Each structure stands twice: as C-alpha cells, then as structure tokens.
Short mmCIF file of C-alpha atoms and ligand atoms in Angstrom, two decimals:
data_model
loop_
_atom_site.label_atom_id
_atom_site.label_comp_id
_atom_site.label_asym_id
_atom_site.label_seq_id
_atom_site.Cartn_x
_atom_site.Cartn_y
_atom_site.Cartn_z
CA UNK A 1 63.47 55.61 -41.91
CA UNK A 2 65.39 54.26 -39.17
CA UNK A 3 65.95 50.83 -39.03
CA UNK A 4 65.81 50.43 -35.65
CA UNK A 5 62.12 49.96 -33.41
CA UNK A 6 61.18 52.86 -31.13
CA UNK A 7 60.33 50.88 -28.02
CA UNK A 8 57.76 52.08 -25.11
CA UNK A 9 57.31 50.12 -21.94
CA UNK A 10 55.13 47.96 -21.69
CA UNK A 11 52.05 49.22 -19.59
CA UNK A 12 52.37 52.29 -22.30
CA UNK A 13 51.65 49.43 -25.10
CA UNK A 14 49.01 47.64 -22.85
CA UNK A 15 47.08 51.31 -22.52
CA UNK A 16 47.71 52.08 -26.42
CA UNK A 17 45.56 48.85 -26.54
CA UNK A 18 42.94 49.52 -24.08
CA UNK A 19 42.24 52.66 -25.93
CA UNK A 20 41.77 51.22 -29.21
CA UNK A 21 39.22 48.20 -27.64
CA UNK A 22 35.85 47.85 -29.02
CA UNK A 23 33.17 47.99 -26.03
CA UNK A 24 31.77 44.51 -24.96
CA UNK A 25 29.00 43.14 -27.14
CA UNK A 26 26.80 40.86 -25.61
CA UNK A 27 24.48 38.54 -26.23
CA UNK A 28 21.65 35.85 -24.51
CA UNK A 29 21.82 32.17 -24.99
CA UNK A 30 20.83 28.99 -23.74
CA UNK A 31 22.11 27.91 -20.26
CA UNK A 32 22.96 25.01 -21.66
CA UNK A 33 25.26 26.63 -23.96
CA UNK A 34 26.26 29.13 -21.43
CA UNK A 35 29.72 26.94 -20.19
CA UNK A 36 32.87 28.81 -20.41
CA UNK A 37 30.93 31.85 -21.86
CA UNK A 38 31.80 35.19 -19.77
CA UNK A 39 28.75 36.93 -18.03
CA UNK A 40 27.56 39.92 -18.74
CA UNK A 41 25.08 40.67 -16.49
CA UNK A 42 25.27 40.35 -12.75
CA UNK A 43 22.56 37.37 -11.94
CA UNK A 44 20.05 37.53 -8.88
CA UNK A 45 18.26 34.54 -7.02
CA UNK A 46 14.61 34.77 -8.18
CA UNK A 47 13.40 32.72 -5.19
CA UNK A 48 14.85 31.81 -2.13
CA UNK A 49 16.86 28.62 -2.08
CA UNK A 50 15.71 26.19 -0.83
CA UNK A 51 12.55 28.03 -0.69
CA UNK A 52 11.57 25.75 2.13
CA UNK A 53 13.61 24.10 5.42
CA UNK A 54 14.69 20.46 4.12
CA UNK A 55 16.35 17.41 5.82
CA UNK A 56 19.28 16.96 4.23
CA UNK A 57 19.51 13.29 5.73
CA UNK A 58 17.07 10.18 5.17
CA UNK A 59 15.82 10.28 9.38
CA UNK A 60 13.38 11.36 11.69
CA UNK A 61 12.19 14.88 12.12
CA UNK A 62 12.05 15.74 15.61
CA UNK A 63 11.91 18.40 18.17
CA UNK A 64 15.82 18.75 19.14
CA UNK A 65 14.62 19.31 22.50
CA UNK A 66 13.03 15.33 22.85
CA UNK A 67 16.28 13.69 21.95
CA UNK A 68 18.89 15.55 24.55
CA UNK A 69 20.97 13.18 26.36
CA UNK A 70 19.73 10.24 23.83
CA UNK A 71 22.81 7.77 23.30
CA UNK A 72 22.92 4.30 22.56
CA UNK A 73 22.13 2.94 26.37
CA UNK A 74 19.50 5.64 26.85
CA UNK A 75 17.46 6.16 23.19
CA UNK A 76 14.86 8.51 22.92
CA UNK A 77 11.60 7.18 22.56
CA UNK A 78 9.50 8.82 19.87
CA UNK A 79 6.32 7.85 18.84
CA UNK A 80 6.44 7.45 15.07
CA UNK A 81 2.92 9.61 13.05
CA UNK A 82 4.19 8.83 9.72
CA UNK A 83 6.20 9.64 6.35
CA UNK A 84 7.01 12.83 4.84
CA UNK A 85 6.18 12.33 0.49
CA UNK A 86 8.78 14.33 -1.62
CA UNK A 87 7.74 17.06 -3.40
CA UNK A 88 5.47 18.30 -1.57
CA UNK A 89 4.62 20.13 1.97
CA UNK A 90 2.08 18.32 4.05
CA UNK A 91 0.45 20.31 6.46
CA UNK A 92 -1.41 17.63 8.02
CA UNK A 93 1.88 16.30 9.42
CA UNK A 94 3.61 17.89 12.60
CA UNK A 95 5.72 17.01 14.80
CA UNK A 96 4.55 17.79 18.57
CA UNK A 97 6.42 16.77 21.81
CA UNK A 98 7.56 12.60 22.19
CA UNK A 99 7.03 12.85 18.37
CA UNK A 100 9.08 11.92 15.01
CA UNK A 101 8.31 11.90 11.38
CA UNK A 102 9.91 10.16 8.51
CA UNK A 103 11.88 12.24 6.25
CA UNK A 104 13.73 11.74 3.37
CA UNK A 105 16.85 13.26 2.60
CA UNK A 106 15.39 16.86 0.56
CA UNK A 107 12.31 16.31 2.38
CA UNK A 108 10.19 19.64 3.98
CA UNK A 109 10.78 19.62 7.24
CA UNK A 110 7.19 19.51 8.85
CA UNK A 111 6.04 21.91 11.40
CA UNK A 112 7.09 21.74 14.64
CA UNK A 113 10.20 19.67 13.92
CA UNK A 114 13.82 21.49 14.26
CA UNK A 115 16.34 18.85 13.32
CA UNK A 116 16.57 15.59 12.15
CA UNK A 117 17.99 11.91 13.70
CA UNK A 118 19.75 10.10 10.66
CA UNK A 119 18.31 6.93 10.03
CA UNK A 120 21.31 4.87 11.07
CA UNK A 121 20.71 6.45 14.63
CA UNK A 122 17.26 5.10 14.77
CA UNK A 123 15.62 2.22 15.50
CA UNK A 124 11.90 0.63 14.51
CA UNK A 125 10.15 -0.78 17.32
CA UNK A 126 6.65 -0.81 15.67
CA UNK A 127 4.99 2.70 15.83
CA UNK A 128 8.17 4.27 18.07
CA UNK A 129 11.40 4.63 17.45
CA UNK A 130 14.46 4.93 19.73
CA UNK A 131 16.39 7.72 18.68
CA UNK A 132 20.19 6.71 19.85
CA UNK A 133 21.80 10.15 19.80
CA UNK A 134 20.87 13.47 20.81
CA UNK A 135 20.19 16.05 17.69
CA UNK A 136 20.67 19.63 18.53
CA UNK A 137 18.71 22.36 16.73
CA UNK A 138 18.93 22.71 13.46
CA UNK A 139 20.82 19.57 13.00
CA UNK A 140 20.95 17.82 9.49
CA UNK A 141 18.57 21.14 8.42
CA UNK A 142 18.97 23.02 5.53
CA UNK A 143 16.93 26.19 6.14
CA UNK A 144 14.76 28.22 4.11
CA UNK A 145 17.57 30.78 1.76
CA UNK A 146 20.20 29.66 3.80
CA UNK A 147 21.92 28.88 0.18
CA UNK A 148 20.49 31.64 -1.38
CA UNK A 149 18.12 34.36 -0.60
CA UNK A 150 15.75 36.00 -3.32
CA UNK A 151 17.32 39.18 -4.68
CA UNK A 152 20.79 38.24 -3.49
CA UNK A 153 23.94 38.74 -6.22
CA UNK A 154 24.56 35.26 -6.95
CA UNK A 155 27.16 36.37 -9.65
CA UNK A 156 28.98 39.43 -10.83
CA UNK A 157 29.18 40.35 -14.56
CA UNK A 158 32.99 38.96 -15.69
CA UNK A 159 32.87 35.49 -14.47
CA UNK A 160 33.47 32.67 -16.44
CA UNK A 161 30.69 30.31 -16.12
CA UNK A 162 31.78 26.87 -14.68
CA UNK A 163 30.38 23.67 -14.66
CA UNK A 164 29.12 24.43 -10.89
CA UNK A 165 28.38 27.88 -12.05
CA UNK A 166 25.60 26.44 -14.40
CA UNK A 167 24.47 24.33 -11.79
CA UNK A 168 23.63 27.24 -9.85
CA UNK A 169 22.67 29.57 -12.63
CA UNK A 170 19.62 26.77 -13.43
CA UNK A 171 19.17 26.77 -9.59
CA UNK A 172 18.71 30.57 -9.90
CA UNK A 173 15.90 30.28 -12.82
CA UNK A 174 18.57 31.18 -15.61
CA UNK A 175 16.87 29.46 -18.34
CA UNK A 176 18.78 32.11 -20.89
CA UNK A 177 22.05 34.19 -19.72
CA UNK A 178 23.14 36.92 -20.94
CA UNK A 179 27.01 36.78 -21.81
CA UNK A 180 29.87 38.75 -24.08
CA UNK A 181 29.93 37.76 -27.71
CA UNK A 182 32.74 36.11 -28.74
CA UNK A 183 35.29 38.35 -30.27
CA UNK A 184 36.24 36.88 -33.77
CA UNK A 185 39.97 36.96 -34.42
CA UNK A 186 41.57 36.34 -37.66
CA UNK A 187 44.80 35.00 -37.80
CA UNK A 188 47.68 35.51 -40.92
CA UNK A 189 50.85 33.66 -41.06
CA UNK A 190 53.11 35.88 -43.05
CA UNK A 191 56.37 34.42 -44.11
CA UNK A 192 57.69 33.36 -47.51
CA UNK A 193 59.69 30.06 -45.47
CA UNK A 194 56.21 29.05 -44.05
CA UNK A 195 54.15 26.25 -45.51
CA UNK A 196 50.64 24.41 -43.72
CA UNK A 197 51.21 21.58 -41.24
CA UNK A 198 50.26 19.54 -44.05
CA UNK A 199 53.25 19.96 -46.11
CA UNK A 200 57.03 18.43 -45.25
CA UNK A 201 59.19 21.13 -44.93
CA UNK A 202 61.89 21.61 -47.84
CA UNK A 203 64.94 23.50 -47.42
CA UNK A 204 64.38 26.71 -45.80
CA UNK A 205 61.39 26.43 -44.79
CA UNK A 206 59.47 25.93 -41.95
CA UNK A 207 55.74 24.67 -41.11
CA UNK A 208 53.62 27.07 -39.55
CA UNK A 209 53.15 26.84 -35.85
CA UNK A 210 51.39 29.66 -34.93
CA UNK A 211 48.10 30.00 -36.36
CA UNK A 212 47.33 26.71 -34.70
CA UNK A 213 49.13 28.04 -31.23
CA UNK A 214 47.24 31.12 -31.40
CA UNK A 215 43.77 29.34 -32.81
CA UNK A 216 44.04 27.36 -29.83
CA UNK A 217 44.90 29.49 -27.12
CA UNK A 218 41.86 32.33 -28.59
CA UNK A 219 39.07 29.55 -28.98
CA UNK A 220 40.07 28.00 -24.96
CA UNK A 221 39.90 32.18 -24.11
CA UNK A 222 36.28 32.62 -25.19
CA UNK A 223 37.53 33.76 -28.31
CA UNK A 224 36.50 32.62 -32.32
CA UNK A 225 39.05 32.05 -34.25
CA UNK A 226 39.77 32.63 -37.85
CA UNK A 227 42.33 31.23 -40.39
CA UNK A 228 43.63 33.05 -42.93
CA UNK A 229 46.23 30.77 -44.37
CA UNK A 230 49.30 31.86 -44.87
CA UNK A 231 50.24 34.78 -47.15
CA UNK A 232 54.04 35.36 -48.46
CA UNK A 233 56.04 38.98 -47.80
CA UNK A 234 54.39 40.71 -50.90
CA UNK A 235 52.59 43.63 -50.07
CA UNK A 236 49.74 43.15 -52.02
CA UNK A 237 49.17 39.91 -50.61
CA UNK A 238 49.17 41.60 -47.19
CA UNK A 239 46.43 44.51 -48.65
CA UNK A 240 44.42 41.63 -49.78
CA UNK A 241 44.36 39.48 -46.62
CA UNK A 242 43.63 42.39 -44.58
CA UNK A 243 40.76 44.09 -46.86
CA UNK A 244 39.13 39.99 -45.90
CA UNK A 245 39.88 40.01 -42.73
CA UNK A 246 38.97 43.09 -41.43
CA UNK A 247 35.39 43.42 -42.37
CA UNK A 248 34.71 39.84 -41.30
CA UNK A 249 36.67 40.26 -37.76
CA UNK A 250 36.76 41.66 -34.57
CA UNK A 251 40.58 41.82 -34.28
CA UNK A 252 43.38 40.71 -36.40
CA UNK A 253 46.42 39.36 -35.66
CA UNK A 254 49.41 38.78 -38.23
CA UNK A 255 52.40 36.74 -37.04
CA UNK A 256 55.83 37.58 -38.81
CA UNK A 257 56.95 40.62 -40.37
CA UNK A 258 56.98 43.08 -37.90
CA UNK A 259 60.55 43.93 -37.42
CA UNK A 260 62.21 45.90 -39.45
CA UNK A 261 63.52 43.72 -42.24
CA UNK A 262 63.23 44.98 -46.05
CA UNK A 263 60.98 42.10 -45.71
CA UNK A 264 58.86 43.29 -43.00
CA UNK A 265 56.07 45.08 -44.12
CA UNK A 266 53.23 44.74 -41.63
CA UNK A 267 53.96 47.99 -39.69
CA UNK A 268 53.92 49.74 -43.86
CA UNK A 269 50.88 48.36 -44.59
CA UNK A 270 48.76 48.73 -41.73
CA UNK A 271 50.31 52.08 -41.66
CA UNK A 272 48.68 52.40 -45.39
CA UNK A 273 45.03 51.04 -44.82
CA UNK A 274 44.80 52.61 -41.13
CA UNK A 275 47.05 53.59 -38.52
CA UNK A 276 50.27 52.49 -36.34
CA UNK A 277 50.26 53.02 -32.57
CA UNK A 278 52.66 51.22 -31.50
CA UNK A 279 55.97 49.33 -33.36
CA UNK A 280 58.24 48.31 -30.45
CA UNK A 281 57.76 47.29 -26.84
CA UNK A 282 60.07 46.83 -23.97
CA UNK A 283 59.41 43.53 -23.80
CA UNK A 284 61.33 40.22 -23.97
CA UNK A 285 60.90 38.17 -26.24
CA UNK A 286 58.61 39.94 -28.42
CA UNK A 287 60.31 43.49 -29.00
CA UNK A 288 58.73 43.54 -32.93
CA UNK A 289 55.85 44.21 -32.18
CA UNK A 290 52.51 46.27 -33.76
CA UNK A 291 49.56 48.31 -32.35
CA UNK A 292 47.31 49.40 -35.02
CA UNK A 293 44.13 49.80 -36.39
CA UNK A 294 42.17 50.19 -39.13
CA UNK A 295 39.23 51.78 -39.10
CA UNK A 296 37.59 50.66 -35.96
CA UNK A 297 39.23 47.00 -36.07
CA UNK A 298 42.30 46.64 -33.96
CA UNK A 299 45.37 45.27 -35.53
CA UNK A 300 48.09 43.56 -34.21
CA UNK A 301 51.95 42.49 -35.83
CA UNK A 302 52.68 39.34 -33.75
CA UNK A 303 56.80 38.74 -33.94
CA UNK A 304 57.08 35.28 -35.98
CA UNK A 305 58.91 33.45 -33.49
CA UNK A 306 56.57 31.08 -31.86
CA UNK A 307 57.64 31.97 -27.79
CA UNK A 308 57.40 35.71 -28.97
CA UNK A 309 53.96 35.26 -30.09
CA UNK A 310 52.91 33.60 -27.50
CA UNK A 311 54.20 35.92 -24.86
CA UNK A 312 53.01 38.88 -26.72
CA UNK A 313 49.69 37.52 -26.74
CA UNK A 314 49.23 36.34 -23.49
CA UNK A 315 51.30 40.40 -21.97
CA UNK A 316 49.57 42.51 -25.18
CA UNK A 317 46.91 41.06 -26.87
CA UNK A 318 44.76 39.14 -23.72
CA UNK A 319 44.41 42.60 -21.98
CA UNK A 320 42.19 43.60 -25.38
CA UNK A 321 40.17 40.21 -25.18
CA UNK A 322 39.59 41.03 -21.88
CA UNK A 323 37.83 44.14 -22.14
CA UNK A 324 36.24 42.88 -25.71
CA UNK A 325 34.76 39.92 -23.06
CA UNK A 326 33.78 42.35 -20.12
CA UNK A 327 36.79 40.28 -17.46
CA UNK A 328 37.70 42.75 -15.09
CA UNK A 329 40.50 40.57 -13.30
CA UNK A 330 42.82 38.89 -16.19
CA UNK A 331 42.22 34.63 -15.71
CA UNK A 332 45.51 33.78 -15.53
CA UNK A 333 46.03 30.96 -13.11
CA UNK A 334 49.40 31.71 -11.16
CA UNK A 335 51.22 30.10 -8.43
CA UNK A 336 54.21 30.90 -6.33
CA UNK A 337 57.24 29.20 -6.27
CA UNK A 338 60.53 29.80 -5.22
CA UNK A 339 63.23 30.37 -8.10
CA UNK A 340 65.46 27.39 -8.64
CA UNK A 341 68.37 29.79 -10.07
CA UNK A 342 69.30 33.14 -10.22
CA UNK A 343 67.75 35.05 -13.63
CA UNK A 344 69.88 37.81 -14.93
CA UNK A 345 67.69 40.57 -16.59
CA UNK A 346 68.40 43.55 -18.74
CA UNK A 347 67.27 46.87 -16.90
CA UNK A 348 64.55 48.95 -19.10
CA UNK A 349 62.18 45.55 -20.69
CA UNK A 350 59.70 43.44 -19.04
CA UNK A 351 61.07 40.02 -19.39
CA UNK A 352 59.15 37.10 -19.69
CA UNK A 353 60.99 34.13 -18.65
CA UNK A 354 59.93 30.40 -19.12
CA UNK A 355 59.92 28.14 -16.56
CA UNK A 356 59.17 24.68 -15.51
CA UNK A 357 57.53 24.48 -12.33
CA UNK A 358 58.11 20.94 -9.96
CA UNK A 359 57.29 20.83 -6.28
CA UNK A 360 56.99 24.67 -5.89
CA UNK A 361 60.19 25.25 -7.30
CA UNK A 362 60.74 27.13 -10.75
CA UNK A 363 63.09 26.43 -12.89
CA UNK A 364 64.26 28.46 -15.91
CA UNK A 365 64.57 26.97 -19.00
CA UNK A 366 67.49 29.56 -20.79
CA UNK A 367 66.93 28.71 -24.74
CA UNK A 368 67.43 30.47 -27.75
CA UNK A 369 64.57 32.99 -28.99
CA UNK A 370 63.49 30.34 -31.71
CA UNK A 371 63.00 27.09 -29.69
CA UNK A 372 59.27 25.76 -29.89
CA UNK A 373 60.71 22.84 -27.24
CA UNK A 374 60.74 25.40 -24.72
CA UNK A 375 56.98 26.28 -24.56
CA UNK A 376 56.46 23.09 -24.04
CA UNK A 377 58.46 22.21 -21.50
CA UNK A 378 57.40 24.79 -19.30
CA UNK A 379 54.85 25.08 -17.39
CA UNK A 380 54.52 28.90 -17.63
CA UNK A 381 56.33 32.52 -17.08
CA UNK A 382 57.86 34.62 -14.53
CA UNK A 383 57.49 38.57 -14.92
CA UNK A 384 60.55 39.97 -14.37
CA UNK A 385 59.28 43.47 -14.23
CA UNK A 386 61.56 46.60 -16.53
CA UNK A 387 63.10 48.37 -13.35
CA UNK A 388 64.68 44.54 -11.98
CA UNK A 389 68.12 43.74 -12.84
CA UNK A 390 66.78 39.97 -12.33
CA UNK A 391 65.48 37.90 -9.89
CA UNK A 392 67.96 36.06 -7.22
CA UNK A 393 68.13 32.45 -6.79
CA UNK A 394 65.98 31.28 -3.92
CA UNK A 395 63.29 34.49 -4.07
CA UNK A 396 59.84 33.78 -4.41
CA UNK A 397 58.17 33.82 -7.71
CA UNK A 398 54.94 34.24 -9.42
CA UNK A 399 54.30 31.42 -12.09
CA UNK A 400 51.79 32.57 -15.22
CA UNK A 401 50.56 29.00 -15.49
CA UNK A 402 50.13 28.10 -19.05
P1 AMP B 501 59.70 37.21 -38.54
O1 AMP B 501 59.03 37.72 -37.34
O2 AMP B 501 58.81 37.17 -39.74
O3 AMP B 501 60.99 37.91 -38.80
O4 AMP B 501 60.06 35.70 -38.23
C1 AMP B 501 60.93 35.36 -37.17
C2 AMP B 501 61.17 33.89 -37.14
O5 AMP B 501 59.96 33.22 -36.82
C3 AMP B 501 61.63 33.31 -38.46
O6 AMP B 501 62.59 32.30 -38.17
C4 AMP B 501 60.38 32.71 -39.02
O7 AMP B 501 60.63 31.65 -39.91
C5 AMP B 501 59.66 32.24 -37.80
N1 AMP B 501 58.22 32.24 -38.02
C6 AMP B 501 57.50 33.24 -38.53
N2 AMP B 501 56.21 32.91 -38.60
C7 AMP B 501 56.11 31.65 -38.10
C8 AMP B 501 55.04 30.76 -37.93
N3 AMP B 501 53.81 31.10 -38.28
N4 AMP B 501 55.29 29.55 -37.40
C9 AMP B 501 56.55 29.21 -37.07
N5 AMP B 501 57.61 30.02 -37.21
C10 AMP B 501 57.40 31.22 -37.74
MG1 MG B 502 58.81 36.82 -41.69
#
C-alpha cells in the first residue's frame, strides 16, 4: 500500500460528503426552547399584525385634515370627547370634524381618526386642546397588517431562530415550532501522547485539545456533542470505540490517526467496519483526512493537529451539519478586508490561511502546522482557492470570521 494519500480537491471531498448525509430529522418544541434551533418549516402569520390600526404615540387621535397649518402661534383647537381604554376597541368613540380623542401609545385608533398629535404637541385647556403642529395622514399610525399580513411567509425553513426571531415567532401564534433535530456527534481523541485536560503533561505527551475545540464549536452549531475519551493507536481500541459510538450517534468524528503512519489506523479500520470515501484532500492544513461510513453513520478521520481540525471541520465537516440541520446558505459570518501582506500559495490545494483582522485590514499570521496560539490569535480564515498561486498584498479579502 502506498504510503502516500491520494488527494481530490476539495469540492470533490465536500460532494463525497453531501452524498453520504442523512436527510434532516425534525422535530416540534416549545418556543421557548426554540432559540438558536434551525427551522424546519417555513412559518405563516395566523392573523394580521396588528390586527387593528394603533397609535404608536401617547396623543390625540385626530382627523389629519383639522390640524393643517397648526404650529405653536396658531394651535388647532380640538374639542376633547374622551379617552381611548387599552385593550379594547370602543365603538362608541369617534372622532368627527374639530374633534380629538385620547390615545395611548398601542391604543385602537377610533373611527374617523387618521393620525395622531403626540402628547408633548398638545395642550389641556379644559375640554379642548390646542394641537401645536400639524399631523399629516397616517402620522404616528401603525395600520392594520402593515407588520404582517395573515398568510404572509414570515420565515423560510433554514433560519436560525434569534432572539428577535422568537419575538416574532410568538407574535405569529408559534406556541410550538417545528425545527431540525440536533445531530449527535461523537468525538474520539486517538493518540497514544494524549492525556485529559485534567492530567499535567509528562514527557511526550500532550493534553488533548480537540475534543473540547470540536465539543464546543458542534454544541454553538446546533449540534450535540459526545465524548468519547480518548483511546490509544491499538486497533482494537479503535473497533471498540466505534462499535459505541456509532449506534448511539449521528456522525463521528476521530481526531488523529489519519495519515499514513504505521500508527495511523483510522482509514484501516473504518475501512474494516464500513467503507472509505475519501483519504486525502487538497486542502491546507488538513491534507490527512477521512470520508467514510459505516453503515448509514458518516465517519470522519479529523488530522490531530488542532488548526487542521479545525479547518477541516469548519471546509469538510460543517457542509454535512448543514444539510443534517436543513441550512441552505452555510452561517459563516465573513467580512472583507484588504490583505495586509502578500500570501504565497501552492497551486493545486485550497489553502486556508489564518488571519487577524484590525480595522479592515487582514493580517496573516505564518506559523507552523502545530501552533494552538495561532487559532487564537486570529480572528478567522482567508480561502485561497486551488487554481491561485496566492493572494497579493493590498487585494481585497474575504474573512471566515471565527
Ligand atoms: P496525528 O494526526 O495523530 O498524526 O497527530 C498530529 C499531531 O497532532 C501530533 O503532534 C499529535 O500529538 C497532535 N494531536 C493529535 N490529537 C490531538 C488532540 N486531540 N489534541 C491536541 N493535539 C493532538
Ligand atoms: Mg496520532
């Protein structure tokens, strides 16, 4: 067997992926349980909104028509019939010529009244009040479904439900919403070096930094994750892990081992217990890398270095999660900036290339392939795509915001 990895480019790994993803489950929960979940159903209005026209100032409901010209030296005079209650339409109250009614802000507007004078342009003089400045139709008015009408698309399936989102969503009637399940992910550490966070490193050997990295970044995706410790490079420790963790997961990811070391034996095994799509991508970092499956459960070889992992999971693996979760546009946050120095780039790999991003200017932080202080002090990546020799000082740049 050669020793060396077979590499295909990267949109050829990213559909060897697609192909392999379970369809979206989904499932209905609370709205109030609903934030951050992905939708999987588009969501209507059921009623219009506001379902009535409302003053959306604390004034006096008028006819536009009675105030024009009013200013401070000439107020309109309008005789005063009352108080609009909140709650509540009162259809005993309306507001005819030379007239005004007392509204409160969210108040129905009463009949006959098209806008309303904000109370700090009015002034009490018993039953009338001098309306100092001219309200034009429809003025401080919220109309009847001018948010929303009934039967409109409020949302699309795919959209990760905000704070505002659930605002409107419970505005909407949405007392349940129907949303993707979250995919569970297991996570292995493989590596005889690697020991928990828990323990101080001896010689050799280092603590494990990616099951929490990955953990992290999966649960903050929509994602649940699971820990499966770590597992030294013994085979049958990797056919044990992985007869656990693939009945109880979604998708599993193993960091480490999937080069082509004698110790390497992720590729071998998953090759054993299912199959292997993919070992090698045209990527930088993050070449070692595995596609498999077993049975239906899709399998990934993560490279051990922290960066790799990371980049692999955010270029590879978060196209999966996003079919998994039903998100037809990836949410990555980006943002251009213009590139502080020129970044050299070897012809035939995507290279991923951090950077730390001040004042819309991106900076590349150059580092060797197993820094950890690098992910950190970036802010995110620049794509420099396979056909590119590199990017040129000065160019503008699109930033993968961490
Ligand atoms: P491997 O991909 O197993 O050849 O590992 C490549 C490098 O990444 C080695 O220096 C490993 O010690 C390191 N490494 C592997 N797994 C982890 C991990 N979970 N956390 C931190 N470093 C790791
Ligand atoms: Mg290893």
């Amino acid at each position: 067997m050669s020793r060396f990895l077979n590499v295909i480019p990267v949109a050829d790994a990213v559909a060897a992926v697609i192909s392999i993803s379970p369809p979206t489950v989904t499932e209905t929960i609370p709205l109030d349980s609903a934030g951050g979940r992905i939708l999987a159903a588009a969501v209507m209005a059921d009623t219009d909104i506001p379902g009535f026209d409302r003053s959306v100032v604390d004034g006096y409901a008028v006819r536009a028509a009675d105030t024009a010209g009013a200013g401070d030296a000439i107020p309109a005079l309008l005789h005063s019939n009352g108080r609009i209650a909140m709650g509540r339409p009162d259809p005993s109250t309306s507001v005819g010529p030379g007239t005004c009614t007392y509204i409160p802000t969210g108040g129905v507007l009463p009949a006959g009244a098209d806008a309303v004078v904000m109370v700090e342009y009015a002034e009490e003089a018993g039953d009338t009040i001098l309306g100092k400045k001219a309200a034009s139709h429809g003025e401080n008015v919220l109309l009847r479904d001018e948010d929303f009408k009934q039967g409109e698309i409020v949302f699309l399936a795919g959209r990760r439900i905000s704070p505002q989102d659930a605002g409107v969503l419970a505005a909407c009637g949405c007392a349940v919403v129907t949303v993707a399940k979250k995919p569970v992910v297991g996570i292995i550490s493989t590596g005889n070096e690697l020991v928990p966070v828990t323990v101080v490193p001896g010689p050799g050997q280092v603590r494990d930094a990616n099951a929490s990295m990955l953990a992290a970044y999966l649960a903050e995706y929509g994602c649940v994750p699971r820990h499966y410790g770590i597992i030294p490079d013994e085979r049958e420790a990797f056919e044990a892990v992985l007869a656990r963790a693939v009945p109880e997961c979604d998708v599993v990811l193993l960091s480490g081992g999937s080069s082509k070391d004698d110790r390497d034996m992720t590729a071998a095994v998953i090759a054993s217990l299912g199959e292997v799509l993919v070992h090698g991508i045209a990527i930088a970092p993050g070449k070692p890398t595995i596609i498999g499956r077993i049975g239906s459960k899709p399998v990934f070889g993560l490279p051990g270095h922290p960066a790799s992992a990371f980049v692999v999971l955010i270029a590879i693996v978060r196209p999966l999660l996003d079919r998994m979760l039903g998100i037809p546009v990836p949410l990555q946050r980006t943002e251009k900036a213009t590139l502080a120095i020129n970044i050299p780039s070897q012809r035939g790999r995507e290279e991923y290339v951090r950077v730390m991003l001040e004042n819309g200017v991106a900076t590349p932080l150059f580092g060797k392939s197993g820094l950890l202080n690098t992910l950190v002090r970036s802010n995110g990546l620049v794509r420099i795509p396979a056909g590119a020799e590199g990017i040129e000082q000065g160019s503008t740049v699109e930033v993968i915001l961490w």
